[in-house]
PDB file of C-alpha atoms in Angstrom:
ATOM      1  CA  MET A   1       0.000   0.000   0.000  1.00  0.00           C
ATOM      2  CA  HIS A   2       1.272   3.491  -0.837  1.00  0.00           C
ATOM      3  CA  ARG A   3       2.455   5.793   1.906  1.00  0.00           C
ATOM      4  CA  TRP A   4      -0.242   8.340   1.169  1.00  0.00           C
ATOM      5  CA  ASP A   5      -2.892   5.624   1.495  1.00  0.00           C
ATOM      6  CA  MET A   6      -1.737   4.877   5.036  1.00  0.00           C
ATOM      7  CA  ARG A   7      -1.974   8.527   5.948  1.00  0.00           C
ATOM      8  CA  ALA A   8      -5.477   8.757   4.519  1.00  0.00           C
ATOM      9  CA  LEU A   9      -6.569   5.694   6.461  1.00  0.00           C
ATOM     10  CA  ARG A  10      -5.085   7.122   9.626  1.00  0.00           C
ATOM     11  CA  ARG A  11      -6.975  10.398   9.148  1.00  0.00           C
ATOM     12  CA  ARG A  12     -10.224   8.523   8.581  1.00  0.00           C
ATOM     13  CA  ALA A  13      -9.628   6.382  11.677  1.00  0.00           C
ATOM     14  CA  LEU A  14      -8.928   9.455  13.795  1.00  0.00           C
ATOM     15  CA  GLY A  15     -12.051  11.141  12.456  1.00  0.00           C
ATOM     16  CA  LEU A  16     -14.170   8.102  13.286  1.00  0.00           C
ATOM     17  CA  PHE A  17     -12.676   7.920  16.761  1.00  0.00           C
ATOM     18  CA  ALA A  18     -13.452  11.582  17.335  1.00  0.00           C
ATOM     19  CA  CYS A  19     -17.067  11.077  16.251  1.00  0.00           C
ATOM     20  CA  LEU A  20     -17.444   8.110  18.586  1.00  0.00           C
ATOM     21  CA  SER A  21     -15.926  10.086  21.462  1.00  0.00           C
ATOM     22  CA  VAL A  22     -18.334  12.962  20.897  1.00  0.00           C
ATOM     23  CA  SER A  23     -21.260  10.555  20.727  1.00  0.00           C
ATOM     24  CA  ALA A  24     -20.210   8.926  23.998  1.00  0.00           C
ATOM     25  CA  ALA A  25     -19.869  12.299  25.693  1.00  0.00           C
ATOM     26  CA  LEU A  26     -23.287  13.378  24.475  1.00  0.00           C
ATOM     27  CA  ALA A  27     -24.804  10.152  25.733  1.00  0.00           C
ATOM     28  CA  GLN A  28     -23.317  10.715  29.185  1.00  0.00           C
ATOM     29  CA  THR A  29     -24.627  14.279  29.389  1.00  0.00           C
ATOM     30  CA  ALA A  30     -28.046  13.576  27.886  1.00  0.00           C
ATOM     31  CA  ALA A  31     -31.004  14.787  29.898  1.00  0.00           C
ATOM     32  CA  PRO A  32     -32.497  12.138  32.201  1.00  0.00           C
ATOM     33  CA  ASP A  33     -35.613  10.364  31.019  1.00  0.00           C
ATOM     34  CA  ALA A  34     -38.783  12.185  32.076  1.00  0.00           C
ATOM     35  CA  LYS A  35     -40.206   8.987  33.574  1.00  0.00           C
ATOM     36  CA  ALA A  36     -37.036   8.490  35.624  1.00  0.00           C
ATOM     37  CA  LEU A  37     -37.362  12.022  36.987  1.00  0.00           C
ATOM     38  CA  GLU A  38     -41.020  11.422  37.830  1.00  0.00           C
ATOM     39  CA  ARG A  39     -40.186   8.201  39.669  1.00  0.00           C
ATOM     40  CA  GLY A  40     -37.266   9.897  41.410  1.00  0.00           C
ATOM     41  CA  ALA A  41     -39.482  12.750  42.614  1.00  0.00           C
ATOM     42  CA  ARG A  42     -41.761  10.244  44.319  1.00  0.00           C
ATOM     43  CA  LEU A  43     -38.885   8.277  45.799  1.00  0.00           C
ATOM     44  CA  ILE A  44     -37.150  11.205  47.445  1.00  0.00           C
ATOM     45  CA  GLY A  45     -40.295  12.292  49.253  1.00  0.00           C
ATOM     46  CA  PHE A  46     -38.993  10.827  52.488  1.00  0.00           C
ATOM     47  CA  CYS A  47     -35.598  12.485  51.915  1.00  0.00           C
ATOM     48  CA  ALA A  48     -37.225  15.915  52.140  1.00  0.00           C
ATOM     49  CA  ASN A  49     -37.673  15.459  55.890  1.00  0.00           C
ATOM     50  CA  CYS A  50     -33.922  15.988  56.310  1.00  0.00           C
ATOM     51  CA  HIS A  51     -32.503  17.180  52.988  1.00  0.00           C
ATOM     52  CA  GLY A  52     -35.318  19.567  52.178  1.00  0.00           C
ATOM     53  CA  ALA A  53     -37.694  19.871  49.248  1.00  0.00           C
ATOM     54  CA  ASN A  54     -35.976  19.076  45.947  1.00  0.00           C
ATOM     55  CA  GLY A  55     -32.772  18.238  47.823  1.00  0.00           C
ATOM     56  CA  ASN A  56     -32.249  21.747  49.203  1.00  0.00           C
ATOM     57  CA  SER A  57     -31.558  21.438  52.912  1.00  0.00           C
ATOM     58  CA  THR A  58     -32.601  24.113  55.386  1.00  0.00           C
ATOM     59  CA  ALA A  59     -30.584  22.629  58.253  1.00  0.00           C
ATOM     60  CA  PRO A  60     -27.007  23.937  58.621  1.00  0.00           C
ATOM     61  CA  GLU A  61     -25.363  20.534  59.120  1.00  0.00           C
ATOM     62  CA  ILE A  62     -27.406  18.518  56.621  1.00  0.00           C
ATOM     63  CA  PRO A  63     -26.037  18.659  53.063  1.00  0.00           C
ATOM     64  CA  ASN A  64     -27.805  19.921  49.992  1.00  0.00           C
ATOM     65  CA  LEU A  65     -28.208  17.112  47.457  1.00  0.00           C
ATOM     66  CA  ALA A  66     -29.748  19.204  44.685  1.00  0.00           C
ATOM     67  CA  GLY A  67     -27.408  19.679  41.747  1.00  0.00           C
ATOM     68  CA  GLN A  68     -24.840  17.263  43.144  1.00  0.00           C
ATOM     69  CA  ASN A  69     -22.745  15.284  40.653  1.00  0.00           C
ATOM     70  CA  PRO A  70     -24.758  12.129  39.829  1.00  0.00           C
ATOM     71  CA  ALA A  71     -21.818   9.712  39.726  1.00  0.00           C
ATOM     72  CA  TYR A  72     -20.736  10.954  43.144  1.00  0.00           C
ATOM     73  CA  LEU A  73     -24.256  10.511  44.547  1.00  0.00           C
ATOM     74  CA  GLU A  74     -24.426   6.981  43.142  1.00  0.00           C
ATOM     75  CA  GLU A  75     -21.104   6.078  44.739  1.00  0.00           C
ATOM     76  CA  GLN A  76     -22.172   7.416  48.134  1.00  0.00           C
ATOM     77  CA  MET A  77     -25.351   5.342  47.949  1.00  0.00           C
ATOM     78  CA  ARG A  78     -23.285   2.255  47.143  1.00  0.00           C
ATOM     79  CA  ARG A  79     -21.125   2.987  50.183  1.00  0.00           C
ATOM     80  CA  PHE A  80     -24.162   3.108  52.444  1.00  0.00           C
ATOM     81  CA  VAL A  81     -25.342  -0.201  50.966  1.00  0.00           C
ATOM     82  CA  ASP A  82     -22.030  -2.047  51.359  1.00  0.00           C
ATOM     83  CA  GLY A  83     -21.181  -0.547  54.736  1.00  0.00           C
ATOM     84  CA  ARG A  84     -18.302   1.742  53.799  1.00  0.00           C
ATOM     85  CA  ARG A  85     -20.487   4.573  55.059  1.00  0.00           C
ATOM     86  CA  LYS A  86     -22.609   4.061  58.150  1.00  0.00           C
ATOM     87  CA  ASP A  87     -25.599   5.946  59.446  1.00  0.00           C
ATOM     88  CA  PRO A  88     -28.423   4.237  61.349  1.00  0.00           C
ATOM     89  CA  PHE A  89     -31.086   6.137  59.412  1.00  0.00           C
ATOM     90  CA  MET A  90     -29.540   6.602  55.958  1.00  0.00           C
ATOM     91  CA  SER A  91     -28.169   3.074  55.676  1.00  0.00           C
ATOM     92  CA  GLY A  92     -31.546   1.472  56.285  1.00  0.00           C
ATOM     93  CA  LEU A  93     -33.387   3.711  53.834  1.00  0.00           C
ATOM     94  CA  ILE A  94     -30.909   3.289  50.998  1.00  0.00           C
ATOM     95  CA  LYS A  95     -30.588  -0.459  51.485  1.00  0.00           C
ATOM     96  CA  ALA A  96     -34.359  -0.708  51.132  1.00  0.00           C
ATOM     97  CA  MET A  97     -34.142   0.816  47.640  1.00  0.00           C
ATOM     98  CA  SER A  98     -33.460  -1.272  44.552  1.00  0.00           C
ATOM     99  CA  PRO A  99     -30.576  -0.297  42.238  1.00  0.00           C
ATOM    100  CA  ALA A 100     -33.130   1.066  39.744  1.00  0.00           C
ATOM    101  CA  GLU A 101     -34.799   3.147  42.445  1.00  0.00           C
ATOM    102  CA  ARG A 102     -31.450   4.540  43.547  1.00  0.00           C
ATOM    103  CA  ALA A 103     -30.668   5.474  39.947  1.00  0.00           C
ATOM    104  CA  ASP A 104     -34.002   7.298  39.610  1.00  0.00           C
ATOM    105  CA  ALA A 105     -33.481   9.160  42.886  1.00  0.00           C
ATOM    106  CA  VAL A 106     -29.995  10.220  41.807  1.00  0.00           C
ATOM    107  CA  ALA A 107     -31.247  11.382  38.407  1.00  0.00           C
ATOM    108  CA  TYR A 108     -33.905  13.531  40.068  1.00  0.00           C
ATOM    109  CA  LEU A 109     -31.631  15.083  42.687  1.00  0.00           C
ATOM    110  CA  ALA A 110     -28.845  15.821  40.215  1.00  0.00           C
ATOM    111  CA  ALA A 111     -31.322  17.563  37.901  1.00  0.00           C
ATOM    112  CA  GLN A 112     -32.516  19.967  40.608  1.00  0.00           C
ATOM    113  CA  THR A 113     -31.184  23.494  41.022  1.00  0.00           C
ATOM    114  CA  MET A 114     -29.299  24.130  44.224  1.00  0.00           C
ATOM    115  CA  GLN A 115     -30.917  26.938  46.177  1.00  0.00           C
ATOM    116  CA  PRO A 116     -28.671  27.690  49.177  1.00  0.00           C
ATOM    117  CA  SER A 117     -30.471  28.871  52.296  1.00  0.00           C
ATOM    118  CA  ALA A 118     -27.514  29.840  54.494  1.00  0.00           C
ATOM    119  CA  PRO A 119     -27.203  33.576  55.233  1.00  0.00           C
ATOM    120  CA  PRO A 120     -24.129  35.240  53.682  1.00  0.00           C
ATOM    121  CA  ALA A 121     -20.962  35.243  55.785  1.00  0.00           C
ATOM    122  CA  PRO A 122     -18.899  38.394  56.402  1.00  0.00           C
ATOM    123  CA  ALA A 123     -16.991  39.523  53.305  1.00  0.00           C
ATOM    124  CA  ALA A 124     -13.640  39.287  55.082  1.00  0.00           C
ATOM    125  CA  GLN A 125     -14.259  35.658  56.025  1.00  0.00           C
ATOM    126  CA  ILE A 126     -15.302  34.781  52.476  1.00  0.00           C
ATOM    127  CA  ALA A 127     -12.157  36.460  51.128  1.00  0.00           C
ATOM    128  CA  GLU A 128      -9.990  34.449  53.541  1.00  0.00           C
ATOM    129  CA  GLY A 129     -11.718  31.254  52.446  1.00  0.00           C
ATOM    130  CA  ARG A 130     -11.271  32.140  48.770  1.00  0.00           C
ATOM    131  CA  SER A 131      -7.535  32.614  49.287  1.00  0.00           C
ATOM    132  CA  TYR A 132      -7.118  29.263  51.056  1.00  0.00           C
ATOM    133  CA  TYR A 133      -9.324  27.432  48.556  1.00  0.00           C
ATOM    134  CA  ALA A 134      -7.325  28.809  45.615  1.00  0.00           C
ATOM    135  CA  LYS A 135      -4.119  27.428  47.103  1.00  0.00           C
ATOM    136  CA  VAL A 136      -5.257  23.949  48.080  1.00  0.00           C
ATOM    137  CA  CYS A 137      -8.830  22.831  47.436  1.00  0.00           C
ATOM    138  CA  PHE A 138      -9.196  23.762  43.765  1.00  0.00           C
ATOM    139  CA  ARG A 139      -6.887  20.925  42.685  1.00  0.00           C
ATOM    140  CA  CYS A 140      -9.607  18.353  43.309  1.00  0.00           C
ATOM    141  CA  HIS A 141     -12.848  20.316  43.649  1.00  0.00           C
ATOM    142  CA  GLY A 142     -12.223  22.649  40.699  1.00  0.00           C
ATOM    143  CA  GLU A 143     -11.915  26.407  40.480  1.00  0.00           C
ATOM    144  CA  GLN A 144     -15.684  26.856  40.847  1.00  0.00           C
ATOM    145  CA  ALA A 145     -15.995  24.102  43.494  1.00  0.00           C
ATOM    146  CA  ARG A 146     -18.194  21.966  41.256  1.00  0.00           C
ATOM    147  CA  GLY A 147     -16.134  18.779  41.549  1.00  0.00           C
ATOM    148  CA  ASP A 148     -16.469  15.949  39.039  1.00  0.00           C
ATOM    149  CA  ALA A 149     -17.617  12.338  38.808  1.00  0.00           C
ATOM    150  CA  THR A 150     -15.675  11.274  41.898  1.00  0.00           C
ATOM    151  CA  VAL A 151     -15.359  14.576  43.773  1.00  0.00           C
ATOM    152  CA  PRO A 152     -18.414  16.290  45.281  1.00  0.00           C
ATOM    153  CA  ARG A 153     -19.708  19.690  44.331  1.00  0.00           C
ATOM    154  CA  LEU A 154     -19.136  22.143  47.188  1.00  0.00           C
ATOM    155  CA  ALA A 155     -20.520  25.283  45.550  1.00  0.00           C
ATOM    156  CA  GLY A 156     -23.608  26.385  47.470  1.00  0.00           C
ATOM    157  CA  GLN A 157     -23.236  23.642  50.072  1.00  0.00           C
ATOM    158  CA  GLN A 158     -24.446  24.154  53.627  1.00  0.00           C
ATOM    159  CA  PRO A 159     -21.505  25.731  55.491  1.00  0.00           C
ATOM    160  CA  GLY A 160     -22.260  23.838  58.700  1.00  0.00           C
ATOM    161  CA  TYR A 161     -21.997  20.548  56.848  1.00  0.00           C
ATOM    162  CA  VAL A 162     -18.694  21.575  55.222  1.00  0.00           C
ATOM    163  CA  VAL A 163     -17.283  22.591  58.605  1.00  0.00           C
ATOM    164  CA  LYS A 164     -18.342  19.306  60.174  1.00  0.00           C
ATOM    165  CA  SER A 165     -16.867  17.269  57.311  1.00  0.00           C
ATOM    166  CA  LEU A 166     -13.548  19.132  57.238  1.00  0.00           C
ATOM    167  CA  LYS A 167     -13.103  18.748  60.987  1.00  0.00           C
ATOM    168  CA  ARG A 168     -13.778  15.030  60.732  1.00  0.00           C
ATOM    169  CA  TYR A 169     -11.151  14.652  58.030  1.00  0.00           C
ATOM    170  CA  ARG A 170      -8.670  16.754  60.002  1.00  0.00           C
ATOM    171  CA  ASP A 171      -9.281  15.003  63.316  1.00  0.00           C
ATOM    172  CA  GLY A 172      -9.587  11.486  61.902  1.00  0.00           C
ATOM    173  CA  THR A 173     -13.099  10.936  63.223  1.00  0.00           C
ATOM    174  CA  GLY A 174     -16.011   9.460  61.320  1.00  0.00           C
ATOM    175  CA  GLU A 175     -15.895   6.647  58.794  1.00  0.00           C
ATOM    176  CA  ARG A 176     -14.787   8.621  55.721  1.00  0.00           C
ATOM    177  CA  LEU A 177     -11.034   8.709  56.230  1.00  0.00           C
ATOM    178  CA  GLU A 178      -9.924   9.712  52.732  1.00  0.00           C
ATOM    179  CA  PRO A 179      -6.083   9.962  52.704  1.00  0.00           C
ATOM    180  CA  VAL A 180      -5.989  13.001  50.403  1.00  0.00           C
ATOM    181  CA  MET A 181      -8.540  14.913  52.447  1.00  0.00           C
ATOM    182  CA  ALA A 182      -6.849  13.930  55.694  1.00  0.00           C
ATOM    183  CA  ALA A 183      -3.498  15.211  54.425  1.00  0.00           C
ATOM    184  CA  ASN A 184      -4.915  18.483  53.112  1.00  0.00           C
ATOM    185  CA  THR A 185      -6.881  19.294  56.264  1.00  0.00           C
ATOM    186  CA  LYS A 186      -4.301  18.176  58.829  1.00  0.00           C
ATOM    187  CA  MET A 187      -2.899  21.667  59.407  1.00  0.00           C
ATOM    188  CA  MET A 188      -6.116  23.642  59.013  1.00  0.00           C
ATOM    189  CA  SER A 189      -7.196  25.805  61.927  1.00  0.00           C
ATOM    190  CA  ASP A 190     -10.828  26.093  62.964  1.00  0.00           C
ATOM    191  CA  ALA A 191     -10.835  29.632  61.553  1.00  0.00           C
ATOM    192  CA  GLN A 192      -9.543  28.433  58.171  1.00  0.00           C
ATOM    193  CA  ILE A 193     -12.161  25.687  58.061  1.00  0.00           C
ATOM    194  CA  GLN A 194     -14.901  28.197  58.820  1.00  0.00           C
ATOM    195  CA  ALA A 195     -13.570  30.529  56.112  1.00  0.00           C
ATOM    196  CA  VAL A 196     -13.414  27.838  53.416  1.00  0.00           C
ATOM    197  CA  ALA A 197     -16.943  26.710  54.322  1.00  0.00           C
ATOM    198  CA  ALA A 198     -18.172  30.295  54.062  1.00  0.00           C
ATOM    199  CA  TYR A 199     -16.491  30.743  50.690  1.00  0.00           C
ATOM    200  CA  VAL A 200     -17.843  27.604  48.998  1.00  0.00           C
ATOM    201  CA  ALA A 201     -21.298  28.310  50.430  1.00  0.00           C
ATOM    202  CA  SER A 202     -21.203  31.697  48.681  1.00  0.00           C
ATOM    203  CA  LEU A 203     -20.614  30.144  45.243  1.00  0.00           C
ATOM    204  CA  ARG A 204     -23.446  29.424  42.830  1.00  0.00           C
TER     205      ARG A 204
END
């Protein structure tokens, strides 16, 4: 085969690969099925008692689930099911759901708009949190604190919940002892934790 034929074939192969990649990406970001959202809305009715209507918590130490990254939500549900995460109330509820029901609940929650209820923190505290976040936290959680498939969205999260979580990582309490989080929070002061929580809560 001539040299130019090989180059042509390579270009065609690369073009096909690019098309397939785009198609896969579009499939992953496609809007959830309307029926799945309808089923999910019914399923999360009991969740509203703690996490608020449409996944927007009104309690300082209970996390917002609205707008959270779906793959992250799915993984956390799996952890409650297999025991890697433990909570007397949450574990029982999630274990009672089938995999299909969990998928519908995740689809619904992820499709909701986060509507933070926490009052704004002082500007100086937010600025301090922004400075710390830009040096450390952005590497995993992203510049806008929206995370990714394996890292949770923090933007708009309840500050009380962020404070509680960061202190647990720092102090080595609780069941979620992630090595990266433990290392990055080890030297944080209470004031720095409060500032970072205030900053991410201010993001939309």
